Tab-separated table of C-alpha atoms in Angstrom:
chain	number	residue	atom	x	y	z
A	4	MET	CA	0.000	0.000	0.000
A	5	ALA	CA	2.862	2.259	0.892
A	6	LEU	CA	4.451	1.462	-2.406
A	7	ALA	CA	1.308	2.508	-4.180
A	8	LEU	CA	1.661	5.979	-2.718
A	9	VAL	CA	5.187	6.465	-3.951
A	10	PRO	CA	5.047	8.704	-7.037
A	11	TYR	CA	6.412	7.205	-10.211
A	12	CYS	CA	9.430	9.094	-11.415
A	13	SER	CA	11.046	8.749	-14.803
A	14	TYR	CA	13.140	10.890	-17.091
A	15	SER	CA	13.935	10.889	-20.704
A	16	LEU	CA	17.195	11.415	-22.499
A	17	SER	CA	15.448	12.499	-25.667
A	18	ASP	CA	17.302	15.528	-26.950
A	19	GLN	CA	17.912	17.423	-30.166
A	20	ILE	CA	21.538	17.516	-31.254
A	21	PHE	CA	22.554	20.268	-33.672
A	22	GLY	CA	25.682	20.656	-35.764
A	23	GLN	CA	27.076	21.697	-39.087
A	24	THR	CA	29.459	20.325	-41.642
A	25	PRO	CA	32.746	21.908	-42.598
A	26	ASN	CA	32.994	23.599	-45.983
A	27	VAL	CA	32.110	20.736	-48.321
A	28	ALA	CA	33.064	22.768	-51.431
A	29	GLY	CA	36.555	23.616	-50.284
A	30	ASP	CA	38.295	21.202	-52.669
A	31	ALA	CA	35.959	21.012	-55.648
A	32	LEU	CA	32.655	22.229	-56.990
A	33	ALA	CA	31.154	18.744	-56.500
A	34	TRP	CA	31.022	16.793	-53.255
A	35	SER	CA	29.488	13.783	-51.560
A	36	MET	CA	27.419	13.936	-48.385
A	37	SER	CA	29.870	11.806	-46.437
A	38	TYR	CA	30.649	14.850	-44.297
A	39	LEU	CA	27.427	14.250	-42.391
A	40	PRO	CA	27.479	11.970	-39.337
A	41	ALA	CA	25.962	8.511	-39.794
A	42	GLN	CA	23.154	9.030	-37.313
A	43	ALA	CA	19.640	7.612	-37.501
A	44	GLY	CA	17.008	10.297	-37.895
A	45	LEU	CA	19.426	12.960	-39.052
A	46	THR	CA	17.846	15.806	-41.001
A	47	ILE	CA	19.184	18.921	-42.703
A	48	SER	CA	17.582	22.203	-41.725
A	49	ASP	CA	19.678	24.853	-43.510
A	50	VAL	CA	22.116	25.232	-46.372
A	51	ILE	CA	24.597	28.077	-46.056
A	52	TYR	CA	26.701	29.045	-49.043
A	53	LYS	CA	28.954	31.821	-50.168
A	54	TYR	CA	30.950	32.422	-53.337
A	55	THR	CA	32.310	35.232	-55.450
A	56	ALA	CA	31.022	35.524	-59.005
A	57	VAL	CA	33.595	36.709	-61.516
A	58	LYS	CA	31.958	37.936	-64.686
A	59	ASP	CA	31.332	40.725	-67.142
A	60	PRO	CA	28.333	42.771	-66.019
A	61	GLU	CA	26.794	42.480	-69.469
A	62	SER	CA	27.047	38.701	-69.751
A	63	ASP	CA	24.468	36.167	-68.685
A	64	MET	CA	25.322	33.805	-65.883
A	65	LEU	CA	23.337	31.388	-63.696
A	66	VAL	CA	24.823	29.706	-60.648
A	67	HIS	CA	23.099	26.656	-59.170
A	68	VAL	CA	23.911	25.323	-55.713
A	69	GLN	CA	22.228	21.924	-55.646
A	70	ASN	CA	21.912	18.395	-54.277
A	71	LYS	CA	20.482	15.431	-56.133
A	72	ASP	CA	17.390	13.688	-54.795
A	73	LEU	CA	18.158	10.056	-53.994
A	74	SER	CA	14.481	9.118	-53.958
A	75	GLY	CA	13.988	9.975	-57.620
A	76	ASN	CA	15.091	12.192	-60.440
A	77	GLY	CA	15.838	15.853	-59.954
A	78	TYR	CA	17.148	17.728	-56.975
A	79	ILE	CA	16.208	17.720	-53.326
A	80	PHE	CA	17.765	21.175	-53.013
A	81	ARG	CA	18.494	23.745	-55.695
A	82	GLU	CA	19.102	27.450	-55.231
A	83	THR	CA	19.784	29.509	-58.352
A	84	ASP	CA	21.377	32.955	-58.505
A	85	ASP	CA	20.793	34.827	-61.745
A	86	TRP	CA	23.756	37.137	-62.258
A	87	SER	CA	22.699	38.123	-65.771
A	88	GLY	CA	23.164	41.861	-66.211
A	89	HIS	CA	24.749	42.254	-62.808
A	90	PRO	CA	28.391	42.809	-61.946
A	91	GLY	CA	30.163	40.017	-60.158
A	92	ASN	CA	30.380	40.137	-56.384
A	93	THR	CA	30.337	37.959	-53.309
A	94	ILE	CA	27.026	36.473	-52.331
A	95	ARG	CA	26.238	34.866	-49.019
A	96	LYS	CA	22.999	33.009	-48.355
A	97	LEU	CA	21.306	30.932	-45.701
A	98	VAL	CA	18.539	28.855	-47.227
A	99	PRO	CA	16.219	27.058	-44.758
A	100	VAL	CA	14.919	23.636	-45.788
A	101	PRO	CA	12.111	21.757	-44.029
A	102	ASP	CA	14.161	19.187	-42.085
A	103	ILE	CA	14.717	16.827	-44.979
A	104	PRO	CA	16.024	13.363	-43.962
A	105	ILE	CA	19.584	12.554	-44.932
A	106	GLN	CA	18.389	9.523	-46.903
A	107	ARG	CA	17.207	11.852	-49.645
A	108	TRP	CA	20.324	13.994	-49.970
A	109	GLY	CA	22.460	12.982	-52.896
A	110	ALA	CA	25.722	14.398	-54.193
A	111	GLY	CA	26.026	18.166	-54.163
A	112	SER	CA	27.534	20.562	-56.671
A	113	ILE	CA	27.803	24.158	-57.807
A	114	ALA	CA	26.986	24.439	-61.498
A	115	VAL	CA	27.562	27.530	-63.641
A	116	GLU	CA	25.539	28.282	-66.755
A	117	GLY	CA	26.611	31.070	-69.111
A	118	GLN	CA	29.762	33.155	-69.068
A	119	GLY	CA	31.613	33.609	-65.853
A	120	SER	CA	33.158	31.668	-63.023
A	121	ILE	CA	33.036	31.472	-59.290
A	122	GLU	CA	35.773	31.740	-56.687
A	123	ASP	CA	36.156	30.845	-53.034
A	124	PRO	CA	33.028	28.740	-52.700
A	125	ILE	CA	31.803	27.772	-49.250
A	126	VAL	CA	28.903	25.375	-48.686
A	127	ILE	CA	27.863	24.311	-45.191
A	128	TYR	CA	24.921	22.167	-44.067
A	129	ASN	CA	23.203	22.637	-40.723
A	130	TRP	CA	21.952	19.286	-39.424
A	131	LYS	CA	20.176	17.949	-36.379
A	132	TYR	CA	18.895	14.677	-34.997
A	133	ASP	CA	16.910	13.315	-32.054
A	134	THR	CA	18.902	11.068	-29.723
A	135	CYS	CA	15.771	8.940	-29.238
A	136	PHE	CA	14.803	8.696	-32.891
A	137	ASP	CA	15.201	4.951	-32.336
A	138	PRO	CA	13.619	4.343	-28.893
A	139	GLN	CA	15.549	1.072	-28.549
A	140	SER	CA	18.849	2.954	-28.625
A	141	ASP	CA	18.571	3.811	-24.930
A	142	PRO	CA	16.423	2.397	-22.075
A	143	ASN	CA	15.683	5.960	-20.990
A	144	CYS	CA	14.083	6.846	-24.308
A	145	PRO	CA	10.295	7.178	-24.299
A	146	GLY	CA	8.732	4.147	-25.937
A	147	TYR	CA	11.639	1.830	-25.111
A	148	LYS	CA	10.583	-1.819	-24.962
A	149	TYR	CA	12.646	-4.257	-22.964
A	150	PRO	CA	13.735	-7.079	-25.263
A	151	ILE	CA	12.619	-10.686	-24.576
A	152	PRO	CA	15.584	-12.878	-23.460
A	153	GLU	CA	16.797	-15.271	-26.126
A	154	ASP	CA	16.424	-18.370	-23.971
A	155	LEU	CA	12.761	-17.510	-23.422
A	156	ILE	CA	12.350	-17.141	-27.139
A	157	ASN	CA	13.751	-20.667	-27.605
A	158	VAL	CA	11.295	-22.112	-25.078
A	159	LEU	CA	8.444	-20.517	-26.894
A	160	ASP	CA	9.646	-22.125	-30.103
A	161	TYR	CA	9.104	-25.588	-28.582
A	162	ILE	CA	5.540	-24.895	-27.582
A	163	LYS	CA	3.261	-26.086	-30.343
A	164	ASP	CA	-0.441	-25.735	-30.662
A	165	PRO	CA	-1.941	-29.257	-30.919
A	166	LEU	CA	-4.584	-27.935	-33.241
A	167	GLU	CA	-1.837	-27.142	-35.727
A	168	ASP	CA	-0.889	-30.838	-35.961
A	169	ALA	CA	-1.795	-32.186	-39.388
A	170	LEU	CA	-3.192	-35.519	-38.197
A	171	ILE	CA	-5.376	-33.932	-35.531
A	172	GLN	CA	-6.585	-31.359	-37.927
A	173	GLN	CA	-7.396	-34.123	-40.421
A	174	GLU	CA	-9.500	-35.902	-37.835
A	175	LEU	CA	-11.269	-32.692	-36.897
A	176	ASP	CA	-12.008	-31.965	-40.495
A	177	ARG	CA	-13.438	-35.421	-41.210
A	178	GLU	CA	-17.198	-35.308	-41.503
A	179	THR	CA	-19.365	-37.842	-39.703
A	180	PRO	CA	-21.425	-39.788	-42.306
A	181	ALA	CA	-25.161	-39.454	-42.026
A	182	GLU	CA	-27.007	-42.521	-40.616
A	183	THR	CA	-29.018	-44.350	-43.270
A	184	GLU	CA	-32.088	-46.636	-42.794
A	185	GLU	CA	-29.896	-49.732	-43.228
A	186	ASP	CA	-27.608	-48.538	-40.460
A	187	GLU	CA	-30.634	-47.979	-38.259
A	188	GLU	CA	-31.870	-51.588	-38.816
A	189	GLU	CA	-28.386	-53.023	-38.149
A	190	ARG	CA	-28.179	-51.060	-34.932
A	191	LYS	CA	-31.579	-52.391	-33.758
A	192	LEU	CA	-30.617	-55.999	-34.604
A	193	PHE	CA	-27.347	-55.585	-32.715
A	194	GLN	CA	-29.227	-54.214	-29.710
A	195	GLU	CA	-31.631	-57.206	-29.756
A	196	LYS	CA	-28.697	-59.645	-29.890
A	197	LEU	CA	-27.146	-57.972	-26.888
A	198	GLU	CA	-30.365	-58.273	-24.885
A	199	HIS	CA	-30.651	-61.989	-25.815
A	200	LEU	CA	-27.089	-62.662	-24.738
A	201	ASP	CA	-27.729	-60.918	-21.462
A	202	LYS	CA	-30.628	-63.270	-20.674
A	203	VAL	CA	-28.516	-66.335	-21.509
A	204	GLU	CA	-25.738	-65.093	-19.239
A	205	ARG	CA	-28.101	-64.648	-16.340
A	206	LEU	CA	-29.439	-68.207	-16.727
A	207	LEU	CA	-25.995	-69.755	-16.954
A	208	GLY	CA	-24.742	-67.681	-14.058
A	209	GLY	CA	-27.121	-69.304	-11.503
A	210	ILE	CA	-26.214	-72.880	-12.604
A	211	ASN	CA	-22.484	-72.182	-12.415
A	212	ALA	CA	-22.798	-70.722	-8.950
A	213	SER	CA	-24.425	-73.884	-7.530
A	214	LEU	CA	-21.805	-76.103	-9.236
A	215	VAL	CA	-18.962	-74.087	-7.762
A	216	SER	CA	-20.351	-74.356	-4.213
A	217	ALA	CA	-20.573	-78.159	-4.384
A	218	GLY	CA	-16.991	-78.451	-5.683
A	219	ALA	CA	-15.697	-76.199	-2.914
A	220	GLU	CA	-17.386	-78.224	-0.203
A	221	LEU	CA	-15.887	-81.482	-1.567
A	222	THR	CA	-12.384	-79.947	-1.620
A	223	HIS	CA	-12.877	-78.724	1.935
A	224	GLU	CA	-13.804	-82.191	3.185
A	225	ARG	CA	-10.735	-83.734	1.499
A	226	LEU	CA	-8.413	-81.166	3.076
A	227	LEU	CA	-9.813	-81.883	6.549
A	228	ALA	CA	-9.337	-85.641	5.994
A	229	LEU	CA	-5.672	-85.121	5.231
A	230	ASN	CA	-5.322	-83.313	8.632
A	231	THR	CA	-2.661	-81.006	7.215
A	232	LEU	CA	-4.358	-77.715	7.990
A	233	PRO	CA	-3.585	-75.906	11.283
A	234	VAL	CA	-6.302	-76.095	13.910
A	235	VAL	CA	-6.737	-72.281	13.914
A	236	TYR	CA	-8.025	-72.564	10.348
A	237	TYR	CA	-11.240	-74.171	11.537
A	238	LYS	CA	-11.244	-73.607	15.370
A	239	VAL	CA	-14.247	-71.619	16.395
A	240	LEU	CA	-13.484	-68.804	18.850
A	241	GLU	CA	-15.849	-68.442	21.737
A	242	GLY	CA	-17.641	-65.128	21.583
A	243	GLY	CA	-19.247	-63.068	24.327
A	244	SER	CA	-19.048	-59.648	25.947
A	245	TYR	CA	-16.931	-58.222	28.785
A	246	SER	CA	-18.585	-55.634	31.020
A	247	ASP	CA	-16.668	-52.686	32.538
A	248	ALA	CA	-15.677	-53.601	36.125
A	249	LEU	CA	-13.578	-50.512	37.137
A	250	GLN	CA	-14.932	-48.665	40.219
A	251	TYR	CA	-13.253	-46.035	42.459
A	252	PRO	CA	-14.619	-45.736	46.052
A	253	LYS	CA	-15.445	-42.166	47.207
A	254	GLN	CA	-13.209	-41.158	50.146
A	255	THR	CA	-11.190	-38.150	51.488
A	256	ILE	CA	-7.415	-38.171	51.332
A	257	SER	CA	-5.812	-36.507	54.428
A	258	ASP	CA	-2.669	-34.360	54.388
A	259	ASN	CA	0.673	-36.115	54.732
A	260	GLN	CA	1.779	-34.913	58.218
A	261	LYS	CA	5.007	-36.806	58.040
A	262	GLY	CA	6.019	-35.168	54.817
A	263	LEU	CA	5.147	-31.776	56.266
A	264	ARG	CA	7.396	-32.316	59.195
A	265	VAL	CA	10.275	-33.403	57.017
A	266	GLY	CA	9.806	-30.328	54.847
A	267	LEU	CA	9.776	-27.978	57.800
A	268	ALA	CA	12.860	-29.621	59.290
A	269	GLN	CA	14.740	-29.219	55.998
A	270	GLU	CA	13.708	-25.587	55.812
A	271	LEU	CA	14.864	-24.972	59.344
A	272	LEU	CA	18.168	-26.604	58.609
A	273	HIS	CA	18.596	-24.489	55.485
A	274	GLN	CA	17.980	-21.279	57.443
A	275	GLN	CA	20.565	-22.312	60.062
A	276	MET	CA	23.153	-22.981	57.372
A	277	VAL	CA	22.524	-19.602	55.730
A	278	GLU	CA	22.730	-17.712	59.026
A	279	SER	CA	25.904	-19.549	60.004
A	280	GLN	CA	27.671	-17.730	57.154
A	281	TYR	CA	27.041	-14.310	58.785
A	282	SER	CA	27.499	-15.314	62.445
A	283	ASN	CA	31.241	-14.687	62.322
B	14	MET	CA	-42.641	64.343	-6.704
B	15	ARG	CA	-40.523	67.433	-6.928
B	16	ASN	CA	-37.768	65.787	-4.947
B	17	SER	CA	-37.674	62.844	-7.257
B	18	ILE	CA	-37.333	65.035	-10.399
B	19	LEU	CA	-34.586	67.044	-8.798
B	20	GLY	CA	-32.774	63.824	-7.927
B	21	SER	CA	-32.989	62.645	-11.547
B	22	ILE	CA	-31.516	65.889	-12.850
B	23	LEU	CA	-28.628	65.629	-10.428
B	24	LEU	CA	-27.907	62.074	-11.511
B	25	CYS	CA	-27.871	63.094	-15.182
B	26	GLY	CA	-25.552	65.927	-14.406
B	27	SER	CA	-23.164	63.681	-12.549
B	28	GLY	CA	-23.226	61.174	-15.507
B	29	LEU	CA	-22.048	63.807	-17.934
B	30	ALA	CA	-19.053	64.546	-15.744
B	31	PHE	CA	-17.545	61.023	-16.365
B	32	ALA	CA	-15.531	61.336	-19.611
B	33	GLU	CA	-12.911	58.753	-20.522
B	34	ASP	CA	-9.930	59.107	-22.830
B	35	VAL	CA	-9.149	55.818	-24.557
B	36	PRO	CA	-5.543	55.665	-25.707
B	37	ILE	CA	-4.380	53.886	-28.832
B	38	GLU	CA	-0.787	52.804	-28.804
B	39	GLY	CA	1.346	51.397	-31.527
B	40	MET	CA	4.982	50.580	-31.830
B	41	VAL	CA	6.917	50.895	-35.059
B	42	GLU	CA	10.073	48.884	-35.388
B	43	SER	CA	12.520	49.851	-38.035
B	44	LYS	CA	12.582	47.582	-41.046
B	45	CYS	CA	16.201	48.566	-41.575
B	46	VAL	CA	18.877	47.599	-39.070
B	47	VAL	CA	22.505	48.701	-39.167
B	48	THR	CA	25.072	46.492	-37.464
B	49	SER	CA	28.818	46.888	-37.076
B	50	ASP	CA	30.143	43.620	-38.480
B	51	THR	CA	33.919	44.125	-38.373
B	52	SER	CA	35.912	46.807	-36.620
B	53	GLY	CA	38.610	48.475	-38.709
B	54	VAL	CA	42.308	48.671	-38.027
B	55	TYR	CA	44.768	51.151	-39.478
B	56	GLY	CA	47.978	49.781	-40.838
B	57	ASN	CA	51.054	51.968	-40.890
B	58	PRO	CA	53.029	50.970	-43.994
B	59	ASN	CA	55.173	54.116	-43.871
B	60	PRO	CA	55.658	56.914	-41.318
B	61	TYR	CA	53.221	59.296	-42.956
B	62	THR	CA	50.350	56.929	-43.959
B	63	LEU	CA	47.574	55.150	-42.099
B	64	ASP	CA	45.582	52.724	-44.242
B	65	THR	CA	42.908	50.068	-43.555
B	66	ALA	CA	43.899	47.993	-46.612
B	67	PRO	CA	45.007	44.467	-45.674
B	68	ALA	CA	47.965	44.849	-48.031
B	69	GLN	CA	49.040	47.796	-45.874
B	70	GLY	CA	48.633	45.869	-42.638
B	71	GLY	CA	45.149	47.084	-41.873
B	72	VAL	CA	41.616	45.756	-41.696
B	73	HIS	CA	38.689	47.287	-43.517
B	74	PRO	CA	35.711	48.004	-41.287
B	75	ILE	CA	32.500	46.324	-42.458
B	76	VAL	CA	28.977	47.414	-41.709
B	77	ARG	CA	25.888	45.348	-42.415
B	78	TYR	CA	22.473	46.615	-43.444
B	79	ASP	CA	19.519	44.283	-42.871
B	80	VAL	CA	16.482	45.435	-44.832
B	81	ILE	CA	13.172	43.643	-44.335
B	82	VAL	CA	11.185	45.681	-46.845
B	83	ALA	CA	12.756	46.891	-50.097
B	84	ASP	CA	12.582	50.432	-51.561
B	85	TYR	CA	11.811	52.236	-48.292
B	86	TYR	CA	15.294	53.057	-47.045
B	87	LYS	CA	18.642	54.311	-48.174
B	88	ALA	CA	22.041	53.707	-46.677
B	89	LEU	CA	24.193	56.716	-45.889
B	90	ILE	CA	27.793	55.887	-45.045
B	91	GLU	CA	30.586	58.352	-44.346
B	92	TYR	CA	34.187	57.379	-44.284
B	93	PRO	CA	36.299	59.373	-41.780
B	94	ASP	CA	37.629	62.837	-42.554
B	95	ALA	CA	39.059	63.514	-39.100
B	96	PHE	CA	40.461	61.659	-36.141
B	97	SER	CA	38.173	61.390	-33.160
B	98	SER	CA	41.237	61.004	-30.977
B	99	SER	CA	44.929	61.229	-31.756
B	100	PRO	CA	48.176	62.737	-30.531
B	101	GLY	CA	48.629	66.406	-31.202
B	102	LEU	CA	48.956	67.125	-34.919
B	103	ASP	CA	50.225	70.394	-36.324
B	104	ASP	CA	50.049	69.682	-40.038
B	105	THR	CA	47.352	68.944	-42.572
B	106	LEU	CA	45.726	65.563	-43.063
B	107	THR	CA	44.730	64.236	-46.464
B	108	TRP	CA	41.840	61.815	-46.151
B	109	ASP	CA	40.584	59.398	-48.738
B	110	GLY	CA	38.150	56.505	-48.711
B	111	VAL	CA	35.776	54.254	-50.641
B	112	VAL	CA	32.545	52.525	-49.652
B	113	SER	CA	31.669	49.401	-51.651
B	114	VAL	CA	29.550	46.289	-51.432
B	115	ASN	CA	31.536	43.464	-49.870
B	116	GLU	CA	28.881	40.714	-49.690
B	117	HIS	CA	25.156	40.454	-50.145
B	118	THR	CA	22.328	37.965	-49.941
B	119	ASP	CA	20.544	38.910	-53.143
B	120	VAL	CA	22.100	38.989	-56.564
B	121	GLY	CA	20.441	42.324	-57.349
B	122	MET	CA	22.411	43.969	-54.553
B	123	ALA	CA	25.522	43.606	-56.688
B	124	ASP	CA	24.233	46.662	-58.546
B	125	TYR	CA	24.535	48.865	-55.458
B	126	ASP	CA	28.140	49.616	-56.405
B	127	THR	CA	27.098	51.040	-59.747
B	128	GLU	CA	23.994	52.733	-58.417
B	129	LYS	CA	25.562	54.437	-55.412
B	130	VAL	CA	25.882	58.214	-55.221
B	131	THR	CA	29.033	59.697	-53.687
B	132	TYR	CA	29.873	63.215	-52.645
B	133	ASN	CA	32.576	64.448	-50.311
B	134	ASN	CA	33.102	61.534	-47.918
B	135	VAL	CA	29.489	60.384	-48.158
B	136	THR	CA	28.097	57.388	-50.044
B	137	GLU	CA	24.364	56.980	-50.510
B	138	VAL	CA	22.784	53.737	-51.677
B	139	THR	CA	19.071	53.169	-52.208
B	140	LEU	CA	18.257	49.841	-50.626
B	141	ASP	CA	15.885	48.448	-53.246
B	142	HIS	CA	16.326	44.783	-52.322
B	143	ALA	CA	15.290	42.999	-49.169
B	144	GLY	CA	18.052	41.136	-47.411
B	145	SER	CA	21.459	41.828	-45.964
B	146	THR	CA	24.282	43.835	-47.503
B	147	TRP	CA	27.789	44.079	-46.110
B	148	PHE	CA	29.460	47.380	-47.002
B	149	ARG	CA	33.221	47.619	-46.834
B	150	VAL	CA	34.694	51.026	-45.901
B	151	GLU	CA	38.225	51.741	-47.045
B	152	SER	CA	39.994	54.595	-45.360
B	153	ASP	CA	43.480	56.065	-45.624
B	154	VAL	CA	45.090	59.277	-44.472
B	155	GLU	CA	48.430	60.990	-45.116
B	156	TYR	CA	50.061	63.463	-42.816
B	157	GLY	CA	51.508	66.671	-44.260
B	158	VAL	CA	53.908	66.158	-47.139
B	159	GLU	CA	55.329	62.779	-46.227
B	160	LYS	CA	55.587	63.891	-42.607
B	161	SER	CA	55.850	61.297	-39.905
B	162	PHE	CA	52.859	60.743	-37.623
B	163	PRO	CA	53.619	61.278	-33.960
B	164	ALA	CA	53.546	58.071	-31.979
B	165	GLY	CA	50.239	57.303	-30.242
B	166	ILE	CA	46.762	55.930	-30.681
B	167	TYR	CA	44.718	57.185	-33.631
B	168	THR	CA	40.975	56.678	-33.748
B	169	SER	CA	38.475	57.646	-36.408
B	170	ILE	CA	34.766	56.972	-36.807
B	171	VAL	CA	32.754	55.582	-39.744
B	172	THR	CA	29.185	56.837	-39.702
B	173	ALA	CA	26.518	54.524	-41.100
B	174	GLU	CA	22.844	55.476	-41.122
B	175	CYS	CA	19.656	54.041	-42.505
B	176	ILE	CA	17.375	56.820	-43.681
B	177	ALA	CA	13.709	56.317	-44.482
B	178	LEU	CA	12.803	57.487	-47.982
């Protein structure tokens, strides 16, 4: 009862972990997504990029910062800067994306269309993940289910449902044939035969019983004639009844005066011995 | 009966005396924010020159304009034309400077360099794109005719304002 009053306390380790990649475009204008940590439930929330466009202000130039979509054709992320008619300069952007799972992010690249080039590119991905995305990763995660021990699993493997046995199922599935008129007549004849046999048995039973009694008496007489049986086998014990003869007379028992005197004398002697220890 | 009428008149009169002023308040936040991104440093490549150019040992100051709504503001940036604090100087100073777009978040902002208006030490740019623009301020000063600066700390101020159109 006391235990029932103890409040149940638990805590969860579920937490959002945030981070960002290094500059994935530092070596080349195309890159893989291996810079991201191999973490279940990881999503990308922002793409940050920066580059300097080098071009003639009059020329046309498109710059695409993009990632292929692994779940199909096309791109999961594509941001285009149209520099056509503009002088070159350094652009810096932070593009939010709606927490797209890492499974969809393919290889990334910066592609240039038209006349011009880019310098000093920087591309960074902001990522995050939930430490309890897989509840089984930690017993403190909400929704964690304690695994069943392997030995228990093996025991369960040996338990079989009898109804799944093929032979039993075959018997259960077998249909009972309907009783025909011929079967009904056979059953009645069989019942009549049984009743007839019963009467014969009763008649023979009485005759056999009388024959057995006569044989037993003859054997008994022969055994007595041989005088080999102990006497106790056929000695008749005399019966009768024994009445209760115990009676206590009603009288008064007097006190034992002699014992009293002895007791008092011993007490007196004991007192004298005790006092003799303090007399000196 | 007379007393009751008189009482009603008095009550009406007292009701008229209760007037209430109901205020309406509103707060306007600027849709243009100016932030000092990088503090400048003067390099001293020779005894008579102070320069913020990295090649001269300096650092250009950078100021960022964040504009939420386009076409409602203009940037007004002044490069220094005097020291705010310095050792005592008894000769003329020759100031020079340039304000230019360093970085931006919208491609159209690259045109600010060609669209800007400059006079004296002032640069005006109409902020006709929403987003952030980093303006780089270059500043250099020469003392006298190749005259050595006295030793000490020299400080100058870049003024950056966002003015509603």
